[in-house]
């Protein structure tokens, strides 16, 4: 019996050793996997990371409905009546848009409905985007002693408010914003909202943004007063007395071009020239944001090309300044160079991180939203950006940047998963060999592919491994 006990006792160390060995093997596999992921993509930058948004700004977005009710002096009954007004306005902006009056944003009922739903969702999109844009996108404002900016089609100042919330390092700059719109009512309501929000963030931070030394979007910046707002009642093309360092235009062109009979490429060239006429000659930037639909994406791509011809290089989302491989088409009959339906450039994220009350409002208005999407480009004119763009086009470099432009795609023929992506080599089908699982819109730096001969039969995209 003692002998058997001894045999049993000897087994325990072996059992323990097996457990330890399994743990070590598991840890080694994880380390190897993480090492492969690191080698597959040495630089990764998300497009909609919530971590980049300052804490005080998240609080503002979460409680935006209360701010609106306070600024607009809405009673409880008026807040409840918003559901029907929002649904009605949604029809006016989409399927009934041809019957919509030009000055619809001058009506008080429409203004409150627009701010409470559409503006709130636009803030969710734009703050997420702006907080994650590269620091170089805003150097024209940072480097100017007396920065001037223009927001075309400003409406309720959504872009101005989104930039204030997303980029606290800009709050200390004494920026003069010329906010241009046909509706003086919308501009007035937007300025009231901006001043209220600016005051809340200044009180919340004591005049400083959230500190994060690793994230330029949340670096500290002292300020004691908001930006100067100059309301300009007028359409696109209205004269402004100062040349600007920065010009923005969001959700405007989709309305301007919807009933225009002129060719879209002609309109893009025309409007690009008009935008640039507002800007200073050097170190100026253009930011365009439109809905994430094929028609708007096509126009953004054409505007990008027109700006490149005027020496304005794309800072984001494009990882290159070459021909857009996702130019988009308004007709399903149009095909790309490889005989396949052309892809269009847009970026999206799940709305699970959106304010719970906004999601509930959307449900009650009969307009639930599971995804938020947009198309955009920010282009900049400067010697520094030109050098960067030229360097990025070198096909002999060991590393190259690609921009993920889709969600996860199952590839049953290849028994793999992948993503569509934009690159200096054209549109890619990026096969996820190392399980890095990039997010929609993410910028990756990968090893430059050696073989660019294999193409996806469905899309015509070049196949690469990440």
Coordinates of C-alpha atoms in Angstrom, one line a residue:
X1 CA 0.0 0.0 0.0
X2 CA 2.8 2.4 0.8
X3 CA 4.4 1.4 -2.4
X4 CA 1.2 2.3 -4.3
X5 CA 1.0 5.6 -2.5
X6 CA 4.5 6.4 -3.6
X7 CA 3.6 5.7 -7.2
X8 CA 0.5 7.9 -6.9
X9 CA 2.6 10.7 -5.3
X10 CA 5.0 10.6 -8.2
X11 CA 2.2 11.2 -10.6
X12 CA 1.3 14.6 -9.2
X13 CA 4.5 16.4 -10.2
X14 CA 3.9 15.1 -13.7
X15 CA 0.4 16.4 -13.7
X16 CA 1.6 19.8 -12.5
X17 CA 4.3 19.8 -15.1
X18 CA 1.7 19.1 -17.8
X19 CA -0.4 22.0 -16.6
X20 CA 2.6 24.3 -16.5
X21 CA 3.7 23.2 -20.0
X22 CA 0.3 23.7 -21.4
X23 CA 0.2 27.2 -19.9
X24 CA 3.6 28.0 -21.3
X25 CA 2.6 26.6 -24.7
X26 CA -0.6 28.8 -24.7
X27 CA 1.4 31.8 -23.7
X28 CA 3.9 31.1 -26.5
X29 CA 1.1 30.9 -29.0
X30 CA -0.3 34.2 -27.9
X31 CA 3.1 35.8 -28.0
X32 CA 3.7 34.4 -31.4
X33 CA 0.2 35.6 -32.6
X34 CA 0.8 39.1 -31.2
X35 CA 4.2 39.1 -32.8
X36 CA 2.7 38.2 -36.2
X37 CA 0.1 40.9 -35.8
X38 CA 2.8 43.4 -35.0
X39 CA 4.7 42.4 -38.1
X40 CA 1.6 42.4 -40.2
X41 CA 0.7 46.0 -39.3
X42 CA 3.4 48.1 -37.6
X43 CA 1.2 51.2 -37.4
X44 CA -2.6 51.1 -36.7
X45 CA -4.8 54.2 -36.5
X46 CA -8.5 53.9 -36.0
X47 CA -10.9 56.4 -37.7
X48 CA -13.6 56.4 -35.1
X49 CA -11.9 55.5 -31.8
X50 CA -14.1 56.7 -28.8
X51 CA -10.9 56.8 -26.7
X52 CA -9.8 59.9 -28.7
X53 CA -12.8 61.9 -27.6
X54 CA -12.2 64.2 -24.6
X55 CA -14.2 63.2 -21.4
X56 CA -15.9 66.6 -21.2
X57 CA -17.0 66.3 -24.8
X58 CA -18.5 62.8 -24.3
X59 CA -20.5 64.2 -21.5
X60 CA -21.8 67.0 -23.8
X61 CA -22.8 64.6 -26.5
X62 CA -24.5 62.2 -24.0
X63 CA -26.7 65.0 -22.6
X64 CA -27.2 67.0 -25.8
X65 CA -30.9 66.8 -25.6
X66 CA -31.0 68.5 -22.3
X67 CA -28.7 71.3 -23.7
X68 CA -31.1 71.7 -26.6
X69 CA -34.1 71.8 -24.3
X70 CA -32.5 74.5 -22.2
X71 CA -31.2 76.6 -25.1
X72 CA -34.4 76.3 -27.1
X73 CA -36.6 76.6 -24.0
X74 CA -38.5 73.5 -24.9
X75 CA -41.3 72.3 -22.6
X76 CA -41.9 68.7 -21.8
X77 CA -44.9 68.7 -24.2
X78 CA -42.7 70.2 -27.0
X79 CA -40.1 67.6 -26.4
X80 CA -42.6 64.8 -26.8
X81 CA -44.0 66.3 -30.0
X82 CA -40.6 66.2 -31.5
X83 CA -41.1 62.5 -32.6
X84 CA -43.6 63.3 -35.2
X85 CA -41.7 66.5 -36.4
X86 CA -38.5 64.5 -36.8
X87 CA -40.2 61.8 -38.9
X88 CA -41.9 64.5 -41.0
X89 CA -38.6 66.3 -41.5
X90 CA -36.9 63.0 -42.4
X91 CA -39.4 62.6 -45.3
X92 CA -38.7 66.2 -46.4
X93 CA -34.9 65.4 -46.5
X94 CA -35.2 62.1 -48.3
X95 CA -38.2 60.8 -50.4
X96 CA -40.1 64.1 -50.4
X97 CA -37.1 66.4 -51.0
X98 CA -38.4 67.7 -54.3
X99 CA -41.4 69.3 -52.5
X100 CA -39.2 70.8 -49.7
X101 CA -39.1 74.6 -49.6
X102 CA -35.7 76.3 -49.9
X103 CA -36.0 78.2 -46.6
X104 CA -37.4 75.2 -44.6
X105 CA -34.7 75.8 -42.0
X106 CA -36.2 79.1 -41.1
X107 CA -39.3 77.4 -39.6
X108 CA -39.0 77.0 -35.8
X109 CA -40.6 73.6 -35.7
X110 CA -38.2 72.2 -38.3
X111 CA -35.2 73.8 -36.5
X112 CA -36.0 72.1 -33.2
X113 CA -36.6 68.7 -34.9
X114 CA -33.4 69.1 -37.0
X115 CA -31.2 69.9 -33.9
X116 CA -32.8 67.2 -31.7
X117 CA -32.2 64.4 -34.1
X118 CA -30.2 65.1 -37.3
X119 CA -27.7 67.5 -35.7
X120 CA -27.2 65.1 -32.7
X121 CA -26.4 62.2 -35.1
X122 CA -24.1 64.5 -37.1
X123 CA -22.2 65.4 -33.9
X124 CA -21.8 61.7 -33.1
X125 CA -20.3 61.1 -36.5
X126 CA -18.2 64.2 -36.8
X127 CA -16.8 64.3 -33.3
X128 CA -15.7 60.7 -33.7
X129 CA -14.1 61.5 -37.0
X130 CA -12.5 64.8 -36.1
X131 CA -11.0 63.5 -32.9
X132 CA -9.1 60.8 -34.8
X133 CA -7.8 62.9 -37.7
X134 CA -4.1 63.4 -37.9
X135 CA -2.6 66.5 -36.2
X136 CA -1.3 67.7 -39.6
X137 CA -5.0 68.2 -40.7
X138 CA -5.2 71.3 -38.5
X139 CA -1.8 73.0 -38.8
X140 CA -3.2 75.8 -40.9
X141 CA -5.2 76.9 -37.9
X142 CA -2.5 76.1 -35.3
X143 CA 0.3 78.0 -37.2
X144 CA -1.7 81.1 -37.9
X145 CA -1.5 84.0 -35.5
X146 CA -5.0 85.2 -36.2
X147 CA -6.7 82.1 -37.7
X148 CA -9.7 82.6 -39.9
X149 CA -12.1 79.8 -40.9
X150 CA -15.2 79.6 -43.0
X151 CA -18.1 77.1 -42.7
X152 CA -20.1 76.9 -45.9
X153 CA -23.7 75.9 -45.4
X154 CA -23.2 76.1 -41.7
X155 CA -26.8 75.7 -40.7
X156 CA -26.8 75.2 -36.9
X157 CA -23.0 75.3 -36.7
X158 CA -22.6 71.5 -36.4
X159 CA -19.1 71.4 -37.8
X160 CA -17.9 74.3 -35.6
X161 CA -19.3 72.6 -32.5
X162 CA -17.9 69.2 -33.5
X163 CA -14.4 70.7 -33.9
X164 CA -14.6 72.5 -30.5
X165 CA -15.6 69.2 -28.9
X166 CA -13.1 67.0 -30.8
X167 CA -10.0 69.1 -30.8
X168 CA -9.3 70.8 -27.5
X169 CA -5.9 72.0 -28.7
X170 CA -7.7 74.4 -31.0
X171 CA -9.8 76.0 -28.3
X172 CA -6.9 78.3 -27.2
X173 CA -6.7 79.7 -30.8
X174 CA -8.6 82.9 -31.3
X175 CA -10.3 81.6 -34.4
X176 CA -12.8 83.8 -36.3
X177 CA -15.5 81.6 -37.9
X178 CA -17.5 83.0 -40.8
X179 CA -20.6 80.8 -40.7
X180 CA -22.5 81.0 -44.0
X181 CA -26.1 79.8 -44.5
X182 CA -29.3 80.9 -46.2
X183 CA -31.2 80.6 -42.9
X184 CA -30.5 83.3 -40.3
X185 CA -32.7 81.4 -37.9
X186 CA -30.5 78.3 -38.1
X187 CA -27.4 80.3 -37.7
X188 CA -28.8 82.1 -34.6
X189 CA -29.9 78.8 -33.0
X190 CA -26.5 77.3 -33.8
X191 CA -24.6 80.2 -32.3
X192 CA -26.7 79.9 -29.1
X193 CA -25.9 76.2 -28.9
X194 CA -22.2 76.8 -29.5
X195 CA -21.8 79.4 -26.8
X196 CA -23.7 77.2 -24.3
X197 CA -21.5 74.2 -25.1
X198 CA -18.3 76.2 -25.1
X199 CA -19.2 77.6 -21.7
X200 CA -19.9 74.2 -20.3
X201 CA -16.5 72.7 -21.6
X202 CA -14.6 75.7 -20.2
X203 CA -16.2 75.3 -16.8
X204 CA -15.7 71.5 -16.9
X205 CA -12.0 71.7 -17.7
X206 CA -11.1 74.9 -16.0
X207 CA -10.0 76.2 -19.4
X208 CA -8.0 73.1 -20.3
X209 CA -8.7 70.1 -22.5
X210 CA -8.4 66.5 -21.3
X211 CA -4.7 65.7 -20.9
X212 CA -3.3 62.8 -22.9
X213 CA 0.3 63.1 -24.0
X214 CA 0.0 60.2 -26.4
X215 CA -3.1 61.7 -28.2
X216 CA -2.8 65.1 -29.9
X217 CA -6.6 65.2 -30.1
X218 CA -6.8 65.4 -26.3
X219 CA -3.8 67.5 -25.4
X220 CA -4.2 70.3 -22.9
X221 CA -5.1 73.7 -24.1
X222 CA -6.0 76.7 -22.0
X223 CA -8.8 79.0 -23.1
X224 CA -11.1 81.5 -21.4
X225 CA -13.5 82.4 -24.2
X226 CA -15.1 80.7 -27.2
X227 CA -14.3 81.3 -30.8
X228 CA -15.7 84.4 -32.5
X229 CA -18.7 83.6 -34.7
X230 CA -19.6 85.9 -37.6
X231 CA -23.0 85.0 -39.1
X232 CA -23.2 85.4 -42.9
X233 CA -26.6 85.1 -44.4
X234 CA -26.2 83.9 -48.0
X235 CA -25.6 81.0 -50.4
X236 CA -22.4 79.4 -51.4
X237 CA -20.4 82.0 -53.3
X238 CA -21.3 84.9 -50.9
X239 CA -18.4 87.3 -50.5
X240 CA -16.3 87.2 -47.3
X241 CA -14.1 90.1 -46.3
X242 CA -11.2 88.0 -45.2
X243 CA -9.2 85.1 -46.7
X244 CA -9.4 82.0 -44.7
X245 CA -6.8 79.5 -43.4
X246 CA -9.4 76.7 -43.2
X247 CA -12.7 76.0 -44.9
X248 CA -15.3 73.4 -44.1
X249 CA -18.4 72.2 -45.9
X250 CA -20.5 69.4 -44.5
X251 CA -23.7 67.8 -45.8
X252 CA -24.1 70.7 -48.3
X253 CA -23.2 69.4 -51.8
X254 CA -25.7 66.5 -51.7
X255 CA -28.4 69.1 -51.6
X256 CA -26.8 71.5 -54.1
X257 CA -26.3 68.9 -56.8
X258 CA -29.4 66.8 -56.3
X259 CA -31.4 68.6 -59.0
X260 CA -28.6 70.1 -61.0
X261 CA -28.6 69.0 -64.7
X262 CA -24.9 69.8 -65.2
X263 CA -22.4 66.9 -65.3
X264 CA -21.1 66.0 -61.8
X265 CA -17.4 66.3 -62.8
X266 CA -18.1 69.9 -64.1
X267 CA -19.8 70.8 -60.8
X268 CA -16.9 69.4 -58.8
X269 CA -14.4 71.5 -60.7
X270 CA -16.6 74.6 -60.4
X271 CA -17.2 74.2 -56.7
X272 CA -13.6 73.3 -55.9
X273 CA -12.5 76.6 -57.5
X274 CA -15.1 78.5 -55.6
X275 CA -14.0 77.0 -52.3
X276 CA -10.4 77.7 -53.0
X277 CA -11.2 81.4 -53.8
X278 CA -12.0 81.9 -50.1
X279 CA -8.6 80.6 -49.0
X280 CA -5.1 82.1 -48.5
X281 CA -2.5 81.1 -51.0
X282 CA -0.3 79.0 -48.7
X283 CA -0.8 76.5 -45.8
X284 CA -4.6 76.4 -46.1
X285 CA -6.9 73.4 -45.9
X286 CA -10.3 72.2 -47.1
X287 CA -12.5 69.7 -45.1
X288 CA -15.5 68.2 -46.9
X289 CA -18.0 65.8 -45.3
X290 CA -21.0 64.2 -47.0
X291 CA -23.4 61.3 -46.3
X292 CA -22.0 57.9 -46.9
X293 CA -24.1 57.1 -50.0
X294 CA -22.8 56.3 -53.5
X295 CA -23.9 59.6 -55.1
X296 CA -22.2 61.7 -52.3
X297 CA -19.1 59.5 -52.3
X298 CA -18.8 60.0 -56.1
X299 CA -18.9 63.8 -55.7
X300 CA -16.3 63.7 -52.8
X301 CA -14.0 61.7 -55.1
X302 CA -14.4 64.2 -57.9
X303 CA -13.8 67.1 -55.5
X304 CA -10.6 65.3 -54.3
X305 CA -9.4 65.1 -57.9
X306 CA -10.2 68.7 -58.6
X307 CA -8.3 69.8 -55.4
X308 CA -5.3 67.7 -56.3
X309 CA -5.1 69.5 -59.6
X310 CA -5.0 72.8 -57.6
X311 CA -2.0 71.4 -55.5
X312 CA -4.1 70.4 -52.5
X313 CA -3.0 67.0 -51.4
X314 CA -5.3 64.7 -49.4
X315 CA -4.4 64.3 -45.7
X316 CA -7.2 61.9 -45.0
X317 CA -8.6 59.4 -45.5
X318 CA -6.5 58.7 -48.6
X319 CA -3.1 57.0 -48.0
X320 CA -1.9 58.4 -51.3
X321 CA -2.4 61.3 -53.8
X322 CA -2.9 59.1 -56.8
X323 CA -6.1 58.2 -58.7
X324 CA -9.0 57.3 -56.5
X325 CA -9.6 53.5 -56.8
X326 CA -13.0 53.8 -55.1
X327 CA -14.4 56.7 -57.1
X328 CA -18.0 55.5 -56.8
X329 CA -20.7 55.5 -59.5
X330 CA -24.4 56.6 -59.5
X331 CA -25.3 53.8 -61.9
X332 CA -25.1 50.1 -61.3
X333 CA -24.3 49.7 -65.0
X334 CA -21.0 51.5 -64.6
X335 CA -18.0 49.2 -64.2
X336 CA -14.3 49.7 -63.3
X337 CA -11.3 48.9 -65.5
X338 CA -11.6 45.2 -64.7
X339 CA -15.3 44.9 -65.8
X340 CA -16.6 44.8 -62.2
X341 CA -19.1 47.1 -60.4
X342 CA -17.1 50.1 -59.0
X343 CA -16.8 50.5 -55.3
X344 CA -17.4 53.8 -53.5
X345 CA -15.5 55.2 -50.6
X346 CA -17.4 55.5 -47.4
X347 CA -16.7 54.7 -43.7
X348 CA -19.1 53.4 -41.1
X349 CA -19.2 52.4 -37.4
X350 CA -21.8 50.7 -35.2
X351 CA -24.0 53.0 -33.1
X352 CA -23.7 50.9 -29.9
X353 CA -21.6 53.7 -28.3
X354 CA -24.0 56.4 -29.3
X355 CA -26.0 58.2 -26.5
X356 CA -28.7 55.8 -25.2
X357 CA -31.3 58.6 -25.2
X358 CA -30.5 59.4 -28.9
X359 CA -31.0 55.7 -29.7
X360 CA -34.3 55.7 -27.9
X361 CA -35.4 58.9 -29.6
X362 CA -34.6 57.4 -33.0
X363 CA -36.7 54.3 -32.1
X364 CA -39.7 56.4 -31.0
X365 CA -39.4 58.6 -34.2
X366 CA -39.5 55.4 -36.3
X367 CA -35.9 56.0 -37.5
X368 CA -33.7 53.5 -35.7
X369 CA -30.1 53.6 -36.6
X370 CA -27.6 50.7 -36.2
X371 CA -24.8 52.1 -38.3
X372 CA -23.5 55.6 -38.8
X373 CA -21.6 56.3 -42.1
X374 CA -20.0 59.2 -44.0
X375 CA -17.7 60.1 -46.9
X376 CA -15.1 62.8 -46.5
X377 CA -11.8 64.2 -47.6
X378 CA -9.5 66.8 -46.0
X379 CA -6.9 68.3 -48.4
X380 CA -4.1 70.7 -47.6
X381 CA -1.8 73.0 -49.5
X382 CA 1.7 73.2 -48.1
X383 CA 5.3 72.3 -49.1
X384 CA 5.4 69.8 -46.2
X385 CA 2.3 68.0 -47.3
X386 CA 3.5 67.9 -50.9
X387 CA 6.8 66.2 -49.9
X388 CA 4.9 63.7 -47.8
X389 CA 2.5 62.8 -50.6
X390 CA 5.4 62.4 -53.0
X391 CA 7.3 60.2 -50.6
X392 CA 4.2 58.0 -50.0
X393 CA 3.9 57.2 -53.7
X394 CA 7.3 55.5 -53.8
X395 CA 6.6 51.9 -54.7
X396 CA 10.2 50.9 -53.7
X397 CA 9.6 51.6 -50.0
X398 CA 9.6 48.7 -47.6
X399 CA 6.4 49.8 -45.9
X400 CA 3.2 51.2 -47.3
X401 CA -0.1 52.6 -45.9
X402 CA -3.5 51.2 -46.7
X403 CA -6.9 52.4 -45.5
X404 CA -9.5 49.7 -44.7
X405 CA -12.7 50.7 -46.5
X406 CA -15.2 47.9 -45.6
X407 CA -16.4 45.7 -42.8
X408 CA -15.3 42.0 -42.4
X409 CA -15.9 40.0 -45.6
X410 CA -16.2 36.2 -45.8
X411 CA -14.3 34.7 -48.7
X412 CA -15.6 31.2 -49.1
X413 CA -13.6 30.5 -52.3
X414 CA -10.4 31.3 -50.5
X415 CA -11.5 29.9 -47.1
X416 CA -10.4 33.2 -45.6
X417 CA -11.7 36.5 -44.4
X418 CA -10.7 39.9 -45.7
X419 CA -11.4 43.6 -46.2
X420 CA -11.5 46.0 -49.1
X421 CA -8.9 48.7 -48.8
X422 CA -7.5 51.7 -50.6
X423 CA -3.8 52.0 -51.4
X424 CA -1.3 53.7 -53.8
X425 CA -1.5 50.5 -55.8
X426 CA -5.3 50.8 -56.3
X427 CA -8.1 49.0 -54.6
X428 CA -7.1 46.0 -52.5
X429 CA -8.7 42.9 -51.2
X430 CA -6.7 42.5 -48.0
X431 CA -6.6 38.9 -46.7
X432 CA -6.4 38.8 -42.9
X433 CA -3.7 36.2 -42.6
X434 CA -2.7 37.1 -39.1
X435 CA -6.0 37.7 -37.5
X436 CA -5.4 41.4 -36.9
X437 CA -9.2 42.2 -37.5
X438 CA -8.9 45.8 -38.5
X439 CA -11.9 48.1 -38.1
X440 CA -13.7 49.9 -40.9
X441 CA -11.7 53.1 -41.7
X442 CA -8.5 52.0 -39.9
X443 CA -5.2 53.1 -41.4
X444 CA -2.6 50.3 -41.5
X445 CA 1.1 50.4 -42.3
X446 CA 2.1 47.0 -43.8
X447 CA 5.0 45.5 -45.6
X448 CA 4.9 46.6 -49.3
X449 CA 3.5 43.6 -51.3
X450 CA 6.1 41.9 -53.5
X451 CA 3.5 40.3 -55.8
X452 CA 0.8 42.5 -57.2
X453 CA -0.4 40.2 -60.0
X454 CA -3.3 38.3 -58.3
X455 CA -6.8 39.9 -58.5
X456 CA -10.1 39.1 -57.0
X457 CA -12.5 37.8 -59.6
X458 CA -15.6 39.5 -58.1
X459 CA -14.3 43.1 -57.6
X460 CA -11.1 43.2 -59.7
X461 CA -9.2 44.3 -56.6
X462 CA -5.5 43.4 -56.1
X463 CA -5.2 40.6 -53.5
X464 CA -2.7 41.2 -50.7
X465 CA -2.1 39.6 -47.3
X466 CA -2.0 41.5 -44.0

